[in-house]
Short mmCIF file of N, CA and C in Angstrom, two decimals:
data_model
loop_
_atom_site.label_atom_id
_atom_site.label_comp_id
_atom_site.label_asym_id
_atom_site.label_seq_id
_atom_site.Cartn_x
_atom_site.Cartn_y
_atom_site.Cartn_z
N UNK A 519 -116.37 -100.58 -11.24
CA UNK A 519 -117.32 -101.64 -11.01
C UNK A 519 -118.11 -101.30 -9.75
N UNK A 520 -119.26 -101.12 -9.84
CA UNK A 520 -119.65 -100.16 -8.68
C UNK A 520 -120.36 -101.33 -7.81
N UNK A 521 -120.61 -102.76 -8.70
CA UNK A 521 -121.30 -103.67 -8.03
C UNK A 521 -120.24 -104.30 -6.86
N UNK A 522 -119.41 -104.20 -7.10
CA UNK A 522 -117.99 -104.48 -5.83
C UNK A 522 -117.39 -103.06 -4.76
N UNK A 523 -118.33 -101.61 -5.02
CA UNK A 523 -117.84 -100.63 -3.93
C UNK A 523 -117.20 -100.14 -5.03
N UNK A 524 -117.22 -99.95 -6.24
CA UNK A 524 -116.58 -99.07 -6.82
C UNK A 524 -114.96 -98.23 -6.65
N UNK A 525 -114.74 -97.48 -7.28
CA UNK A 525 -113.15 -97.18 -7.11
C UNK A 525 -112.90 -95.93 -6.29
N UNK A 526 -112.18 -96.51 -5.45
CA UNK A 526 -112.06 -95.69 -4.03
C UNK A 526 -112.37 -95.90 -3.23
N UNK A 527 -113.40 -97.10 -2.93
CA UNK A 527 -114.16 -97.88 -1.53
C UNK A 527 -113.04 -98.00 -0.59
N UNK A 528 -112.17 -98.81 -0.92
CA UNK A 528 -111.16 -99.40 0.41
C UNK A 528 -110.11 -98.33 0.66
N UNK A 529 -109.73 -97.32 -0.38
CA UNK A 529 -108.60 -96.14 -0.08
C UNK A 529 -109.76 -95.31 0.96
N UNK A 530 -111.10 -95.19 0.52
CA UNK A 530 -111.63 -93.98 1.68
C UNK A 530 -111.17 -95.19 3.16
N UNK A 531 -111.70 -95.53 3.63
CA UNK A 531 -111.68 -96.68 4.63
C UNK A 531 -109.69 -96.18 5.47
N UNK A 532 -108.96 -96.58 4.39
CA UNK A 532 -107.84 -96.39 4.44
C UNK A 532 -107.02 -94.58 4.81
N UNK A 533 -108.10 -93.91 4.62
CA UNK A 533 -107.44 -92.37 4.52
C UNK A 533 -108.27 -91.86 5.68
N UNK A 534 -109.06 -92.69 5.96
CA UNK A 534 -110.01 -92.25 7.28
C UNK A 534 -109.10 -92.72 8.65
N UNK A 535 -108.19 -93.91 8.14
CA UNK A 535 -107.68 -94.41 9.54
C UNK A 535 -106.41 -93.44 9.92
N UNK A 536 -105.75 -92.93 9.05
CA UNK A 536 -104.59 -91.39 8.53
C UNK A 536 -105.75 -90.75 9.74
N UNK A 537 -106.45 -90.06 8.98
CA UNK A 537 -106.81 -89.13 9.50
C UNK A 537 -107.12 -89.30 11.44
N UNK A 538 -107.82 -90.36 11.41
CA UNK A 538 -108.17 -90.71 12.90
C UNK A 538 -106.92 -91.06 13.49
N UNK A 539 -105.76 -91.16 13.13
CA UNK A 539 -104.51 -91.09 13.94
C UNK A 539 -104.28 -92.67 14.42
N UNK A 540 -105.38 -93.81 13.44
CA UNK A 540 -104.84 -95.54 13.78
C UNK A 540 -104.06 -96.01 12.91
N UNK A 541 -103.39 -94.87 11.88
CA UNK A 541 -102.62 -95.10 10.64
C UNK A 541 -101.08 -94.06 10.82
N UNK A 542 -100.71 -94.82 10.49
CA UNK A 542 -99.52 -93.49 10.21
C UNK A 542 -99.47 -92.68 9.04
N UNK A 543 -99.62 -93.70 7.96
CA UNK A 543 -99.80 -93.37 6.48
C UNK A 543 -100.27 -94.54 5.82
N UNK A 544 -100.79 -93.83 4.40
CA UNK A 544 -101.31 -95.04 3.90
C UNK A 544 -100.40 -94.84 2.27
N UNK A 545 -100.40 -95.65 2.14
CA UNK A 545 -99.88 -95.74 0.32
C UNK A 545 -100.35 -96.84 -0.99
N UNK A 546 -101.38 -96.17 -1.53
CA UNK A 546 -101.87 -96.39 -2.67
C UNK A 546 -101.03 -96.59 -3.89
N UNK A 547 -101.76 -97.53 -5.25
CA UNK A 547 -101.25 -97.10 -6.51
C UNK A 547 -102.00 -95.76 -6.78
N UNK A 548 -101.37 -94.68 -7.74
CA UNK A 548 -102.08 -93.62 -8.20
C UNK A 548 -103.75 -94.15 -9.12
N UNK A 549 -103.22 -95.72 -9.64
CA UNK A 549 -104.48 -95.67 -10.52
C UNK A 549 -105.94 -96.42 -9.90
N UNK A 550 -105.55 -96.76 -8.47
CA UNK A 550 -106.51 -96.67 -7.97
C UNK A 550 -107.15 -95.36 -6.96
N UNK A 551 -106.18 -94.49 -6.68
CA UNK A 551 -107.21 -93.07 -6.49
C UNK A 551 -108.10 -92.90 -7.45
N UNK A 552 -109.20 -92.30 -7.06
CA UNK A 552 -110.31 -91.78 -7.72
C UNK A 552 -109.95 -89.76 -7.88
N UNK A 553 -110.81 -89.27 -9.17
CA UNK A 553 -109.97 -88.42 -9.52
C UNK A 553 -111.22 -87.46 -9.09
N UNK A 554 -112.44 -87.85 -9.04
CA UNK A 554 -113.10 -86.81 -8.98
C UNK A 554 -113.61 -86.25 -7.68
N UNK A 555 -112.80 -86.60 -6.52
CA UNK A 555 -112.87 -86.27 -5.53
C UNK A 555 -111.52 -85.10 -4.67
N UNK A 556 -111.85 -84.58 -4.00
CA UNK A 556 -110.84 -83.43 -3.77
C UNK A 556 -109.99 -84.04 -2.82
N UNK A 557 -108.62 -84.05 -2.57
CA UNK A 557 -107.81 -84.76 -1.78
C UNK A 557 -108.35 -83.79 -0.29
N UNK A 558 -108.13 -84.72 1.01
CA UNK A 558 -108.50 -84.54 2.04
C UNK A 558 -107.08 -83.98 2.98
N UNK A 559 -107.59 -82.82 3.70
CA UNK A 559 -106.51 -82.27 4.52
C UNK A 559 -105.40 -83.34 4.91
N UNK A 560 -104.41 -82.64 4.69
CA UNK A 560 -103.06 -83.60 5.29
C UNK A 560 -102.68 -83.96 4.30
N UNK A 561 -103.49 -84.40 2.88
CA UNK A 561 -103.03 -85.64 2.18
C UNK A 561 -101.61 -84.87 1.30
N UNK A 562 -100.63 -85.66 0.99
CA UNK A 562 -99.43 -85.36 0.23
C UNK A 562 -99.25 -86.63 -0.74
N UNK A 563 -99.25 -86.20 -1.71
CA UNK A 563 -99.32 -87.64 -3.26
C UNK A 563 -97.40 -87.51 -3.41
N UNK A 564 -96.82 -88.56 -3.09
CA UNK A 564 -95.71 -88.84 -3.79
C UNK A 564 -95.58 -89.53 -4.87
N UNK A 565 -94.78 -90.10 -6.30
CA UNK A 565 -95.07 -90.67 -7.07
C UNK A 565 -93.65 -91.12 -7.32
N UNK A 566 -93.31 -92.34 -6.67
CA UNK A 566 -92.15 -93.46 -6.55
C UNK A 566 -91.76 -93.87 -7.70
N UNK A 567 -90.58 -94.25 -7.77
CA UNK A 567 -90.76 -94.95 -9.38
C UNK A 567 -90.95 -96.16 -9.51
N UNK A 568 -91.41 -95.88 -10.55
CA UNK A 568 -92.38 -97.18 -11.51
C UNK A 568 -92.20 -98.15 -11.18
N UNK A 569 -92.79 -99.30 -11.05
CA UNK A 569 -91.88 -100.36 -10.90
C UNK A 569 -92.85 -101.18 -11.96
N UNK A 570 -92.84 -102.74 -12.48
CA UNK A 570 -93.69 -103.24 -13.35
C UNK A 570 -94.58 -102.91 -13.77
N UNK A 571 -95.28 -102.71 -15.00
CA UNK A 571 -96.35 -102.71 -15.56
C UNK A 571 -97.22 -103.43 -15.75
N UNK A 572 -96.61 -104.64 -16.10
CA UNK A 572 -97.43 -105.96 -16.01
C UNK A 572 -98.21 -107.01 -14.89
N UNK A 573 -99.26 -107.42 -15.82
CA UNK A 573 -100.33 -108.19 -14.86
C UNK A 573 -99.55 -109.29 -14.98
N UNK A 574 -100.03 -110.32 -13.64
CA UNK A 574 -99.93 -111.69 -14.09
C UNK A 574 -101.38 -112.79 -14.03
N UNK A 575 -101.19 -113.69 -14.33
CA UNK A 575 -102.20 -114.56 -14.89
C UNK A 575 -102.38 -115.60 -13.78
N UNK A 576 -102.80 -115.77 -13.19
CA UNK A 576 -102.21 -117.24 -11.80
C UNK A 576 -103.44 -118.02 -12.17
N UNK A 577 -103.11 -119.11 -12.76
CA UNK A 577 -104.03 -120.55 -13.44
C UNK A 577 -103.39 -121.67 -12.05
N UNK A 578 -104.15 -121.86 -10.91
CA UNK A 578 -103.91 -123.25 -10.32
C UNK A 578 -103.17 -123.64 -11.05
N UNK A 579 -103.02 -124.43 -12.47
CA UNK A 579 -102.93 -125.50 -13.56
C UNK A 579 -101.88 -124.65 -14.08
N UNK A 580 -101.36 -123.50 -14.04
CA UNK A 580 -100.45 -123.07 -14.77
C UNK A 580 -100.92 -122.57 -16.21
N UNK A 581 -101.96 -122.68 -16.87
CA UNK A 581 -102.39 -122.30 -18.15
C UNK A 581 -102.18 -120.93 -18.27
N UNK A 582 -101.82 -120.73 -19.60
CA UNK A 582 -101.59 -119.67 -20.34
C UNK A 582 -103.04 -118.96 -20.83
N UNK A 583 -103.17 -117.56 -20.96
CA UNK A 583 -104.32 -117.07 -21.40
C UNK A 583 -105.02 -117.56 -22.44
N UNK A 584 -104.07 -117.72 -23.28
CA UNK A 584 -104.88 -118.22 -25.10
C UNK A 584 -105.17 -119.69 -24.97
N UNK A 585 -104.84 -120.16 -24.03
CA UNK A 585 -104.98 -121.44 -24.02
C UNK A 585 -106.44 -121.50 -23.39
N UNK A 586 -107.09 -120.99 -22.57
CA UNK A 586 -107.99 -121.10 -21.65
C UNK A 586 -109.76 -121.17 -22.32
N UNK A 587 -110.06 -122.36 -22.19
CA UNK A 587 -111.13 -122.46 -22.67
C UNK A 587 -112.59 -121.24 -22.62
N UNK A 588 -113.80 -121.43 -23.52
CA UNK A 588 -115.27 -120.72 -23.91
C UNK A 588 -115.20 -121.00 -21.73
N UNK A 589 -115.73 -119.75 -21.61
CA UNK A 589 -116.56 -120.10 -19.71
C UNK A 589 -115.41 -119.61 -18.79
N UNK A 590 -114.16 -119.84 -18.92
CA UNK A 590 -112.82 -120.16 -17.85
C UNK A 590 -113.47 -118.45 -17.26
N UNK A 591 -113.49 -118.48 -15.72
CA UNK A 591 -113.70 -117.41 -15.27
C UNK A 591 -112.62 -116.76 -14.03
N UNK A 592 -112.15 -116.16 -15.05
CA UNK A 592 -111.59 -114.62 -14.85
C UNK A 592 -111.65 -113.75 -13.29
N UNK A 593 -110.95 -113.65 -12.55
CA UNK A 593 -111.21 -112.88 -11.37
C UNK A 593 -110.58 -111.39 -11.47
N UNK A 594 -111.06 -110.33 -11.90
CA UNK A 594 -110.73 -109.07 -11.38
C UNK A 594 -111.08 -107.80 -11.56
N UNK A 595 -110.92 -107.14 -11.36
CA UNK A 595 -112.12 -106.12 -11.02
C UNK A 595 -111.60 -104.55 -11.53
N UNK A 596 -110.62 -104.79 -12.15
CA UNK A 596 -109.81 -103.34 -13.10
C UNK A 596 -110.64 -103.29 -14.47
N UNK A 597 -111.16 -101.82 -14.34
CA UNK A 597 -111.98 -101.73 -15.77
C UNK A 597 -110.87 -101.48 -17.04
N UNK A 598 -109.60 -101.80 -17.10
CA UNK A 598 -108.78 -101.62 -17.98
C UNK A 598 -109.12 -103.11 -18.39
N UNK A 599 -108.65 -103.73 -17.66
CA UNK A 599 -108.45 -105.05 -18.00
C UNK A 599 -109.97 -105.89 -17.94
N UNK A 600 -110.73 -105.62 -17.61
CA UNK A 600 -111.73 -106.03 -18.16
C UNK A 600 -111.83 -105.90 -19.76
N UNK A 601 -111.98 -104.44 -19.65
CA UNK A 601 -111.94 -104.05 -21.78
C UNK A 601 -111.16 -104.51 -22.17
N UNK A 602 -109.80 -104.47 -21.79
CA UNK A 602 -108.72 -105.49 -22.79
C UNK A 602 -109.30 -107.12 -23.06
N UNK A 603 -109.58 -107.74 -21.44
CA UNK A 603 -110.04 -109.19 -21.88
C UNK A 603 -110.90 -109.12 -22.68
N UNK A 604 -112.36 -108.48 -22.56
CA UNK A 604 -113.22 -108.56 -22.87
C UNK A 604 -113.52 -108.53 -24.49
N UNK A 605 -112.37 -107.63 -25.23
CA UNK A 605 -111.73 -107.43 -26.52
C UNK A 605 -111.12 -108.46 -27.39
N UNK A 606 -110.56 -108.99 -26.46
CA UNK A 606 -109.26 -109.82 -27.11
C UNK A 606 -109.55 -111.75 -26.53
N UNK A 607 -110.33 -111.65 -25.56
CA UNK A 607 -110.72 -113.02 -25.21
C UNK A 607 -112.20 -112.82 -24.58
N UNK A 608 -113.54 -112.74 -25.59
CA UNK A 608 -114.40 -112.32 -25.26
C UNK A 608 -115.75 -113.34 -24.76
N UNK A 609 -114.42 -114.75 -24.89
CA UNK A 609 -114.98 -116.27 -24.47
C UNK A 609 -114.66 -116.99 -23.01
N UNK A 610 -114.35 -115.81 -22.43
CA UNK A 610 -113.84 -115.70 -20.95
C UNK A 610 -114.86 -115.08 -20.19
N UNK A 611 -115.39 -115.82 -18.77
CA UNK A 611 -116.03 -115.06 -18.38
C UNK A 611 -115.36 -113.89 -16.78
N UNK A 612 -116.01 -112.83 -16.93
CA UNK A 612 -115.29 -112.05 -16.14
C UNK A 612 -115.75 -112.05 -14.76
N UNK A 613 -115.20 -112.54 -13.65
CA UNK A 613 -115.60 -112.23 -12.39
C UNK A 613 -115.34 -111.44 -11.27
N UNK A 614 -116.29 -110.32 -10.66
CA UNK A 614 -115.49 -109.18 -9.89
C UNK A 614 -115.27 -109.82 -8.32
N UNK A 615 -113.97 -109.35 -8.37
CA UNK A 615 -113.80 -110.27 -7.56
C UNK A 615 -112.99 -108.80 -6.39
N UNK A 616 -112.65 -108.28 -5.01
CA UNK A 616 -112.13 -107.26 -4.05
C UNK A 616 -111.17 -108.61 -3.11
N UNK A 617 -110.70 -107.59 -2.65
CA UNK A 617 -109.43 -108.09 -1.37
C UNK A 617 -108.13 -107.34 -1.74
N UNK A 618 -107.31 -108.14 -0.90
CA UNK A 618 -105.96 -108.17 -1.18
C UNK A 618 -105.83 -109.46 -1.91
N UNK A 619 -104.07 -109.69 -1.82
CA UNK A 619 -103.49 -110.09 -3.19
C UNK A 619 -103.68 -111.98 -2.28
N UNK A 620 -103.32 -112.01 -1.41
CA UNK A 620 -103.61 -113.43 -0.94
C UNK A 620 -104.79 -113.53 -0.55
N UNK A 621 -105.87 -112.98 -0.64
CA UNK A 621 -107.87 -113.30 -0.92
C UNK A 621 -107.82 -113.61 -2.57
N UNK A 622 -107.43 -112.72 -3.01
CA UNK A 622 -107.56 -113.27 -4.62
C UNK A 622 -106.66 -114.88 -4.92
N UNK A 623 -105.44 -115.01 -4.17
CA UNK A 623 -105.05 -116.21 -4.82
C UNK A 623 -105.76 -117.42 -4.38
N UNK A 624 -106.47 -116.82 -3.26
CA UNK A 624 -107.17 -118.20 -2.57
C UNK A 624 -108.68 -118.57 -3.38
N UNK A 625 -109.25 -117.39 -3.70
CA UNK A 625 -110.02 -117.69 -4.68
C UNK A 625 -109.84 -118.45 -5.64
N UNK A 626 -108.79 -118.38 -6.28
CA UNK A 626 -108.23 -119.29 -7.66
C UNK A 626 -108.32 -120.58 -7.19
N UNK A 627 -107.53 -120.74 -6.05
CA UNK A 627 -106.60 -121.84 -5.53
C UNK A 627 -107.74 -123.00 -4.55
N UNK A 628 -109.26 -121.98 -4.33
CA UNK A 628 -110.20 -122.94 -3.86
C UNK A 628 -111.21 -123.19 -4.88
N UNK A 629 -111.20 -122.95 -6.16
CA UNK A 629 -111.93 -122.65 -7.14
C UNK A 629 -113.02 -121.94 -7.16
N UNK A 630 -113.47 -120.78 -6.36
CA UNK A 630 -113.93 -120.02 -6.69
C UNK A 630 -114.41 -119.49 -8.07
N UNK A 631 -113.12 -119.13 -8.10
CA UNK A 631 -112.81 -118.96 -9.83
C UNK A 631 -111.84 -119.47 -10.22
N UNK A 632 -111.31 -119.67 -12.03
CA UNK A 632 -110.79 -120.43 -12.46
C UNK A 632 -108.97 -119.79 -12.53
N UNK A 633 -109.22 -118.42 -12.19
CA UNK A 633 -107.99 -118.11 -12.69
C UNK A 633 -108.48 -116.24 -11.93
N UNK A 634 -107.03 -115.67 -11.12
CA UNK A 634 -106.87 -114.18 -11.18
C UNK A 634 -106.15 -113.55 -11.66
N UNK A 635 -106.37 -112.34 -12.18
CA UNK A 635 -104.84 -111.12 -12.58
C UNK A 635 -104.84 -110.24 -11.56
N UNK A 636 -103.87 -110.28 -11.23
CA UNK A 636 -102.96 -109.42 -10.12
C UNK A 636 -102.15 -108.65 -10.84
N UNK A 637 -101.46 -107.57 -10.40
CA UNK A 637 -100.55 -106.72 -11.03
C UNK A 637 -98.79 -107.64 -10.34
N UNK A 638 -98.60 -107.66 -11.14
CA UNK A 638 -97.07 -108.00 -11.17
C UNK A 638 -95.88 -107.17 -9.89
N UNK A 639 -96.47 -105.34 -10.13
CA UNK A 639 -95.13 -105.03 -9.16
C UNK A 639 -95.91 -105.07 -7.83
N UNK A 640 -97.21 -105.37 -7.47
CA UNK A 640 -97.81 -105.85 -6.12
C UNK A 640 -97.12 -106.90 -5.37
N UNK A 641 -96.74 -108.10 -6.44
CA UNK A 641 -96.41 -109.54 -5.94
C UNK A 641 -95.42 -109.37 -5.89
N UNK A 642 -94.33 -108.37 -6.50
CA UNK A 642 -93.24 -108.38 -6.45
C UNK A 642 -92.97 -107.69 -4.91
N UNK A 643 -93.44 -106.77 -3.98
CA UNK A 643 -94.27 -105.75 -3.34
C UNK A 643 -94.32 -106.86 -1.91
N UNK A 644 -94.75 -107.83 -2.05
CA UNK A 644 -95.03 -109.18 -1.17
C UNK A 644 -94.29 -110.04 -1.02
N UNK A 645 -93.42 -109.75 -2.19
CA UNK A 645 -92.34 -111.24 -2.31
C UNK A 645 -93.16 -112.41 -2.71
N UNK A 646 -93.79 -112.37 -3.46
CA UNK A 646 -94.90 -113.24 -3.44
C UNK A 646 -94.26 -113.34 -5.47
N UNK A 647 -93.60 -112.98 -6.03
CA UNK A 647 -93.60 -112.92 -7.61
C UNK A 647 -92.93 -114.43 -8.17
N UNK A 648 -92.27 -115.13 -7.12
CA UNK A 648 -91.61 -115.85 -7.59
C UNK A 648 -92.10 -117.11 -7.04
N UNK A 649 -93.45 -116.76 -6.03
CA UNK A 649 -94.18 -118.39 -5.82
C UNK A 649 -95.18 -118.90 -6.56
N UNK A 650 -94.58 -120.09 -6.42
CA UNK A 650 -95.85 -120.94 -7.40
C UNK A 650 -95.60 -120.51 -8.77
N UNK A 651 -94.08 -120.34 -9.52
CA UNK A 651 -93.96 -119.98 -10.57
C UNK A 651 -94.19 -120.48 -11.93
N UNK A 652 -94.48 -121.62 -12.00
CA UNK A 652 -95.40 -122.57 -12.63
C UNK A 652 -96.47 -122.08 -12.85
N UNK A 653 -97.26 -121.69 -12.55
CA UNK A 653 -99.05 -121.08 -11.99
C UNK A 653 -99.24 -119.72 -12.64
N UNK A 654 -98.16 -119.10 -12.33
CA UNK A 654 -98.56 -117.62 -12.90
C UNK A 654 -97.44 -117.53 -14.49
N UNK A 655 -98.46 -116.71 -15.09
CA UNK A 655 -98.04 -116.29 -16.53
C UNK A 655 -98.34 -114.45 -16.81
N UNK A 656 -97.22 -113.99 -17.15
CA UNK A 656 -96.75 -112.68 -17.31
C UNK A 656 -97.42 -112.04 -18.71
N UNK A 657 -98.57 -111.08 -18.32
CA UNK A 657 -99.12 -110.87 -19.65
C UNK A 657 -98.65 -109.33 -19.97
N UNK A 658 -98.48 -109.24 -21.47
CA UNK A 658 -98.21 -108.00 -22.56
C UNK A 658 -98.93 -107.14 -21.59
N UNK A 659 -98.30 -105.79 -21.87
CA UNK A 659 -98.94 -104.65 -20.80
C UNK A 659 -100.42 -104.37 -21.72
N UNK A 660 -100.46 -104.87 -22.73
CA UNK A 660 -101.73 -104.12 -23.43
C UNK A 660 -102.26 -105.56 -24.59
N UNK A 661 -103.64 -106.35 -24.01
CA UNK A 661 -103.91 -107.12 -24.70
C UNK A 661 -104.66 -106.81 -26.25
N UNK A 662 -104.56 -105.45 -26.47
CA UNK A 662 -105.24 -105.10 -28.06
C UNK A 662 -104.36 -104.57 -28.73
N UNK A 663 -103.37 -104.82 -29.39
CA UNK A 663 -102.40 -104.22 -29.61
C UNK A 663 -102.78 -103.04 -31.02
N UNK A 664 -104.32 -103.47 -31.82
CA UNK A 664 -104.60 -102.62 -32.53
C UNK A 664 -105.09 -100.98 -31.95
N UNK A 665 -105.16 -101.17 -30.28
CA UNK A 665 -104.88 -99.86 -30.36
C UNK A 665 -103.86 -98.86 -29.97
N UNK A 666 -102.52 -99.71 -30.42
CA UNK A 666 -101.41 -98.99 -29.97
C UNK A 666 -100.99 -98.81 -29.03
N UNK A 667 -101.52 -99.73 -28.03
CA UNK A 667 -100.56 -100.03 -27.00
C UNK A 667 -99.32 -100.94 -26.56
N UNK A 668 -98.82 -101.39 -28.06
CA UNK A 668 -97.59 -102.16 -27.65
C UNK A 668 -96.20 -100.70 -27.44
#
């Protein structure tokens, strides 16, 4: 989404402070590195294990996806999950929305927008997975399942 700084905006920002010595290290998901750029002196990619796959749904109101009315707008800014919503609930509107994980809930939570997806092992990441558990709803890793992603 290039209208929000596109992918890799806040990791460069982040690999610049590494480098200038106001960071110690920084640690990314892999799927937000960008691929077509050459990794920068120093850099070393570890790859931890996995932890969740799944998004979650955080509705103020607690609502479930299928439930969510023509308009209900959508906060997030992953071009996966855009195409999945956009596929499978194409009566949703999508809003790009940047930050961290407590800028996005405050968005929801001041109505900004009606509703964000966050990744699941982030909140878990924060300790943040088990608040407001009412509010958030745990979605299928793959909302089109006709293309074989269950």
């Amino acid at each position: 989404m290039t209208d929000v700084g596109g992918k890799g905006a806040f990791i460069s920002a982040v690999a610049q402070a590494v480098l200038d010595g106001c960071a110690d290290l920084a640690l990314h998901c892999a799927k937000d590195m960008p691929g077509d750029e050459p990794e920068t002196d120093g850099t070393l990619c570890l790859y931890p294990r996995r932890d969740a796959v799944h998004d979650v749904l955080v509705h103020p109101a607690g609502r479930k996806l299928d439930d969510l009315p023509a308009g209900t707008r959508i906060g997030t800014s992953a071009p996966r999950r855009i195409a999945q919503l956009s596929a499978s609930h194409p009566h949703l509107t999508i809003v790009p929305v940047r930050g961290n994980a407590d800028t996005r809930l405050g968005l929801a939570h001041a109505g900004e927008v009606d509703a964000v997806i966050l990744a699941l092992a982030g909140l878990r990441r924060l300790g943040r997975a088990g608040a407001r558990s009412a509010a958030r709803v745990v979605l299928p890793p793959c909302q089109i399942p006709h293309l074989g992603c269950d």
